[in-house]
Amino acid sequence: MDVDVPAERSLADETYQSLLTEILSAQLAGGAVVQERRLAARLGVSRSPMRDALGRLEGQGLLVRVKGVLTVRIVTLADYLNGVAMRMLVEPSAAALACKGIAAETVADLAAMLDAIEADPDPDPDFVWAFDDGLHQGIADASGNPFMADTILQMRRYTTIFERQRKLAHRKPGLSDHQGIVRALLDRDAEAARAAMTLHLDRIRRNVLSTY
């Protein structure tokens, strides 16, 4: 029987995305042992796409082998601080560049999401994270520099895992910082965007350090 390669590739991609979402949301916690057969059964896929997805996650450093056993990476405080340090080198410049490239509709949507978060005394955490992802990755993509965008994507994965596994995010994390970033994007003010992003990243770094 011929193998439908595109379908197999699509299933592997879907499996990868499902597992990535579970890792980023801390449903698969740091240190958890990854059992290929059990995960394949739970997600209703064969072991081939599961093996492909696990290989990709291991290649990205989100899964590691401890004494030969595949586990979810534990993101340490040192990992987190190193990730934020990398973001501070790249993301303020990305924010400045994005002032030219980001679509007006995207900024308007982000502003509307931020208004909704501000107006809600108890916003849905998933909605807050969706806004955070949309803002930071939207800026990264609009920078026009794919290397910069990929660095931000990879570093944000580590910082997101750390924050969510340790439940460090508040109901309205960085609200005033995010308002400053969105305002700068609306005004197309590159230097204001650079300064607002720098302030935001430095503040989250200091907030985390204050808890240790």
Tab-separated table of C-alpha atoms in Angstrom:
chain	number	residue	atom	x	y	z
A	1	MET	CA	0.000	0.000	0.000
A	2	ASP	CA	1.337	3.444	-0.901
A	3	VAL	CA	1.998	5.804	1.985
A	4	ASP	CA	0.342	9.193	1.743
A	5	VAL	CA	3.428	11.261	2.576
A	6	PRO	CA	1.669	14.678	2.780
A	7	ALA	CA	-0.960	13.216	5.122
A	8	GLU	CA	1.725	11.603	7.269
A	9	ARG	CA	3.636	14.901	7.371
A	10	SER	CA	0.487	16.790	8.327
A	11	LEU	CA	-0.263	14.339	11.136
A	12	ALA	CA	3.295	14.657	12.428
A	13	ASP	CA	2.942	18.468	12.380
A	14	GLU	CA	-0.374	18.290	14.252
A	15	THR	CA	1.148	15.939	16.822
A	16	TYR	CA	4.114	18.254	17.256
A	17	GLN	CA	1.845	21.269	17.768
A	18	SER	CA	-0.290	19.412	20.310
A	19	LEU	CA	2.749	18.378	22.345
A	20	LEU	CA	4.327	21.823	22.065
A	21	THR	CA	1.130	23.404	23.385
A	22	GLU	CA	1.089	20.982	26.323
A	23	ILE	CA	4.722	21.753	27.160
A	24	LEU	CA	4.290	25.533	26.891
A	25	SER	CA	1.132	25.448	29.010
A	26	ALA	CA	2.803	23.180	31.608
A	27	GLN	CA	0.314	20.359	31.040
A	28	LEU	CA	3.448	18.328	30.377
A	29	ALA	CA	5.521	19.478	33.324
A	30	GLY	CA	9.280	19.811	33.467
A	31	GLY	CA	10.877	16.512	34.413
A	32	ALA	CA	7.917	14.419	33.258
A	33	VAL	CA	8.931	11.170	31.568
A	34	VAL	CA	7.808	11.017	27.936
A	35	GLN	CA	6.302	7.644	27.075
A	36	GLU	CA	5.942	7.440	23.313
A	37	ARG	CA	3.383	4.642	23.217
A	38	ARG	CA	1.165	6.169	25.896
A	39	LEU	CA	1.236	9.619	24.274
A	40	ALA	CA	0.448	8.129	20.863
A	41	ALA	CA	-2.560	6.307	22.317
A	42	ARG	CA	-3.791	9.430	24.125
A	43	LEU	CA	-3.553	11.598	21.003
A	44	GLY	CA	-4.920	8.865	18.751
A	45	VAL	CA	-1.942	8.715	16.392
A	46	SER	CA	0.432	5.982	15.285
A	47	ARG	CA	3.947	5.808	16.645
A	48	SER	CA	5.496	7.118	13.416
A	49	PRO	CA	4.154	10.717	13.620
A	50	MET	CA	4.656	10.632	17.385
A	51	ARG	CA	8.299	9.651	16.957
A	52	ASP	CA	8.731	12.451	14.394
A	53	ALA	CA	7.171	15.020	16.740
A	54	LEU	CA	9.254	13.920	19.714
A	55	GLY	CA	12.411	14.095	17.597
A	56	ARG	CA	11.645	17.688	16.637
A	57	LEU	CA	10.993	18.695	20.246
A	58	GLU	CA	14.186	17.008	21.366
A	59	GLY	CA	16.104	18.799	18.612
A	60	GLN	CA	14.731	22.110	19.879
A	61	GLY	CA	15.876	21.331	23.417
A	62	LEU	CA	12.374	21.108	24.884
A	63	LEU	CA	12.809	17.379	25.512
A	64	VAL	CA	16.062	15.981	26.909
A	65	ARG	CA	17.451	12.571	27.753
A	66	VAL	CA	18.290	11.953	31.384
A	67	LYS	CA	20.162	8.674	31.818
A	68	GLY	CA	18.710	7.549	28.496
A	69	VAL	CA	15.128	8.413	29.431
A	70	LEU	CA	13.309	11.082	27.396
A	71	THR	CA	11.877	13.776	29.664
A	72	VAL	CA	10.406	17.270	29.417
A	73	ARG	CA	13.158	19.805	29.987
A	74	ILE	CA	13.195	21.545	33.341
A	75	VAL	CA	13.735	25.231	32.618
A	76	THR	CA	15.899	26.525	35.455
A	77	LEU	CA	16.199	30.060	36.783
A	78	ALA	CA	19.549	30.312	34.980
A	79	ASP	CA	17.884	29.206	31.716
A	80	TYR	CA	15.163	31.793	32.253
A	81	LEU	CA	17.574	34.643	32.943
A	82	ASN	CA	19.717	33.689	29.960
A	83	GLY	CA	16.593	33.631	27.785
A	84	VAL	CA	15.527	37.077	28.975
A	85	ALA	CA	19.078	38.372	28.424
A	86	MET	CA	18.955	37.170	24.815
A	87	ARG	CA	15.550	38.737	24.351
A	88	MET	CA	16.859	42.053	25.710
A	89	LEU	CA	19.576	42.009	23.060
A	90	VAL	CA	17.129	41.397	20.222
A	91	GLU	CA	13.533	42.271	21.063
A	92	PRO	CA	13.835	46.051	21.615
A	93	SER	CA	15.361	46.347	18.132
A	94	ALA	CA	12.600	44.139	16.747
A	95	ALA	CA	9.994	46.429	18.339
A	96	ALA	CA	11.624	49.466	16.717
A	97	LEU	CA	11.711	47.769	13.308
A	98	ALA	CA	8.119	46.550	13.689
A	99	CYS	CA	6.858	50.120	13.817
A	100	LYS	CA	7.333	50.200	10.051
A	101	GLY	CA	6.275	46.686	9.160
A	102	ILE	CA	3.411	45.743	11.461
A	103	ALA	CA	-0.068	45.958	9.928
A	104	ALA	CA	-2.446	48.559	11.324
A	105	GLU	CA	-5.121	45.857	11.695
A	106	THR	CA	-2.777	43.770	13.835
A	107	VAL	CA	-2.037	46.658	16.173
A	108	ALA	CA	-5.732	47.508	16.396
A	109	ASP	CA	-6.549	43.917	17.338
A	110	LEU	CA	-3.828	43.898	19.989
A	111	ALA	CA	-5.080	47.202	21.399
A	112	ALA	CA	-8.621	45.812	21.581
A	113	MET	CA	-7.396	42.681	23.383
A	114	LEU	CA	-5.433	44.802	25.840
A	115	ASP	CA	-8.492	46.994	26.507
A	116	ALA	CA	-10.534	43.857	27.193
A	117	ILE	CA	-7.927	42.576	29.650
A	118	GLU	CA	-7.797	45.930	31.416
A	119	ALA	CA	-11.598	46.130	31.677
A	120	ASP	CA	-12.010	42.604	33.058
A	121	PRO	CA	-11.333	42.281	36.808
A	122	ASP	CA	-10.558	38.586	36.332
A	123	PRO	CA	-9.509	37.943	32.719
A	124	ASP	CA	-9.183	34.423	31.361
A	125	PRO	CA	-5.489	33.447	31.697
A	126	ASP	CA	-5.593	31.780	28.278
A	127	PHE	CA	-6.789	35.062	26.758
A	128	VAL	CA	-3.999	36.949	28.532
A	129	TRP	CA	-1.429	34.485	27.190
A	130	ALA	CA	-2.953	34.741	23.708
A	131	PHE	CA	-2.476	38.504	23.838
A	132	ASP	CA	1.101	38.121	25.069
A	133	ASP	CA	1.896	35.667	22.281
A	134	GLY	CA	0.213	37.863	19.691
A	135	LEU	CA	2.090	40.977	20.782
A	136	HIS	CA	5.585	39.550	21.084
A	137	GLN	CA	5.451	37.234	18.093
A	138	GLY	CA	3.635	39.846	16.044
A	139	ILE	CA	6.489	42.251	16.713
A	140	ALA	CA	9.062	39.556	15.919
A	141	ASP	CA	7.423	38.691	12.600
A	142	ALA	CA	6.913	42.342	11.638
A	143	SER	CA	10.579	43.135	12.255
A	144	GLY	CA	11.315	41.812	8.768
A	145	ASN	CA	14.326	39.908	10.083
A	146	PRO	CA	13.686	36.127	10.128
A	147	PHE	CA	16.752	35.434	12.268
A	148	MET	CA	15.578	37.936	14.844
A	149	ALA	CA	12.062	36.472	14.756
A	150	ASP	CA	13.324	32.915	15.244
A	151	THR	CA	15.525	33.935	18.182
A	152	ILE	CA	12.592	35.636	19.892
A	153	LEU	CA	10.363	32.606	19.257
A	154	GLN	CA	12.878	30.167	20.731
A	155	MET	CA	13.747	32.311	23.768
A	156	ARG	CA	10.097	33.058	24.532
A	157	ARG	CA	9.412	29.334	24.668
A	158	TYR	CA	11.870	28.954	27.526
A	159	THR	CA	10.659	32.020	29.409
A	160	THR	CA	7.004	31.025	28.916
A	161	ILE	CA	7.601	27.489	30.225
A	162	PHE	CA	9.398	28.863	33.291
A	163	GLU	CA	6.673	31.387	34.072
A	164	ARG	CA	3.767	29.006	33.540
A	165	GLN	CA	5.266	26.035	35.365
A	166	ARG	CA	6.000	28.237	38.368
A	167	LYS	CA	2.726	30.154	38.040
A	168	LEU	CA	4.611	33.454	38.107
A	169	ALA	CA	2.260	35.261	35.753
A	170	HIS	CA	-0.329	37.461	37.434
A	171	ARG	CA	-3.836	37.973	36.156
A	172	LYS	CA	-2.715	41.074	34.288
A	173	PRO	CA	1.024	40.642	33.787
A	174	GLY	CA	2.923	43.710	32.581
A	175	LEU	CA	-0.270	45.622	31.799
A	176	SER	CA	1.272	49.094	31.921
A	177	ASP	CA	4.359	47.884	30.033
A	178	HIS	CA	2.228	46.356	27.305
A	179	GLN	CA	0.194	49.550	27.037
A	180	GLY	CA	3.408	51.468	26.386
A	181	ILE	CA	4.497	49.022	23.691
A	182	VAL	CA	1.120	49.033	21.938
A	183	ARG	CA	0.919	52.830	22.118
A	184	ALA	CA	4.332	53.123	20.476
A	185	LEU	CA	3.255	50.729	17.726
A	186	LEU	CA	0.080	52.736	17.158
A	187	ASP	CA	2.146	55.939	16.934
A	188	ARG	CA	4.793	54.253	14.722
A	189	ASP	CA	7.359	55.610	17.171
A	190	ALA	CA	10.397	53.346	16.826
A	191	GLU	CA	12.420	54.775	19.713
A	192	ALA	CA	9.435	54.709	22.059
A	193	ALA	CA	8.827	51.076	21.108
A	194	ARG	CA	12.470	50.225	21.751
A	195	ALA	CA	12.385	51.909	25.164
A	196	ALA	CA	9.048	50.355	26.147
A	197	MET	CA	10.216	46.842	25.251
A	198	THR	CA	13.489	47.312	27.125
A	199	LEU	CA	11.592	48.489	30.209
A	200	HIS	CA	9.191	45.554	29.982
A	201	LEU	CA	11.872	42.877	29.709
A	202	ASP	CA	13.969	44.409	32.483
A	203	ARG	CA	10.926	44.587	34.734
A	204	ILE	CA	9.927	40.947	34.258
A	205	ARG	CA	13.543	39.944	34.943
A	206	ARG	CA	13.604	41.942	38.172
A	207	ASN	CA	10.177	40.637	39.205
A	208	VAL	CA	11.324	37.051	38.862
A	209	LEU	CA	14.558	37.711	40.748
A	210	SER	CA	12.588	39.266	43.590
A	211	THR	CA	10.802	35.952	44.181
A	212	TYR	CA	14.081	34.038	44.681
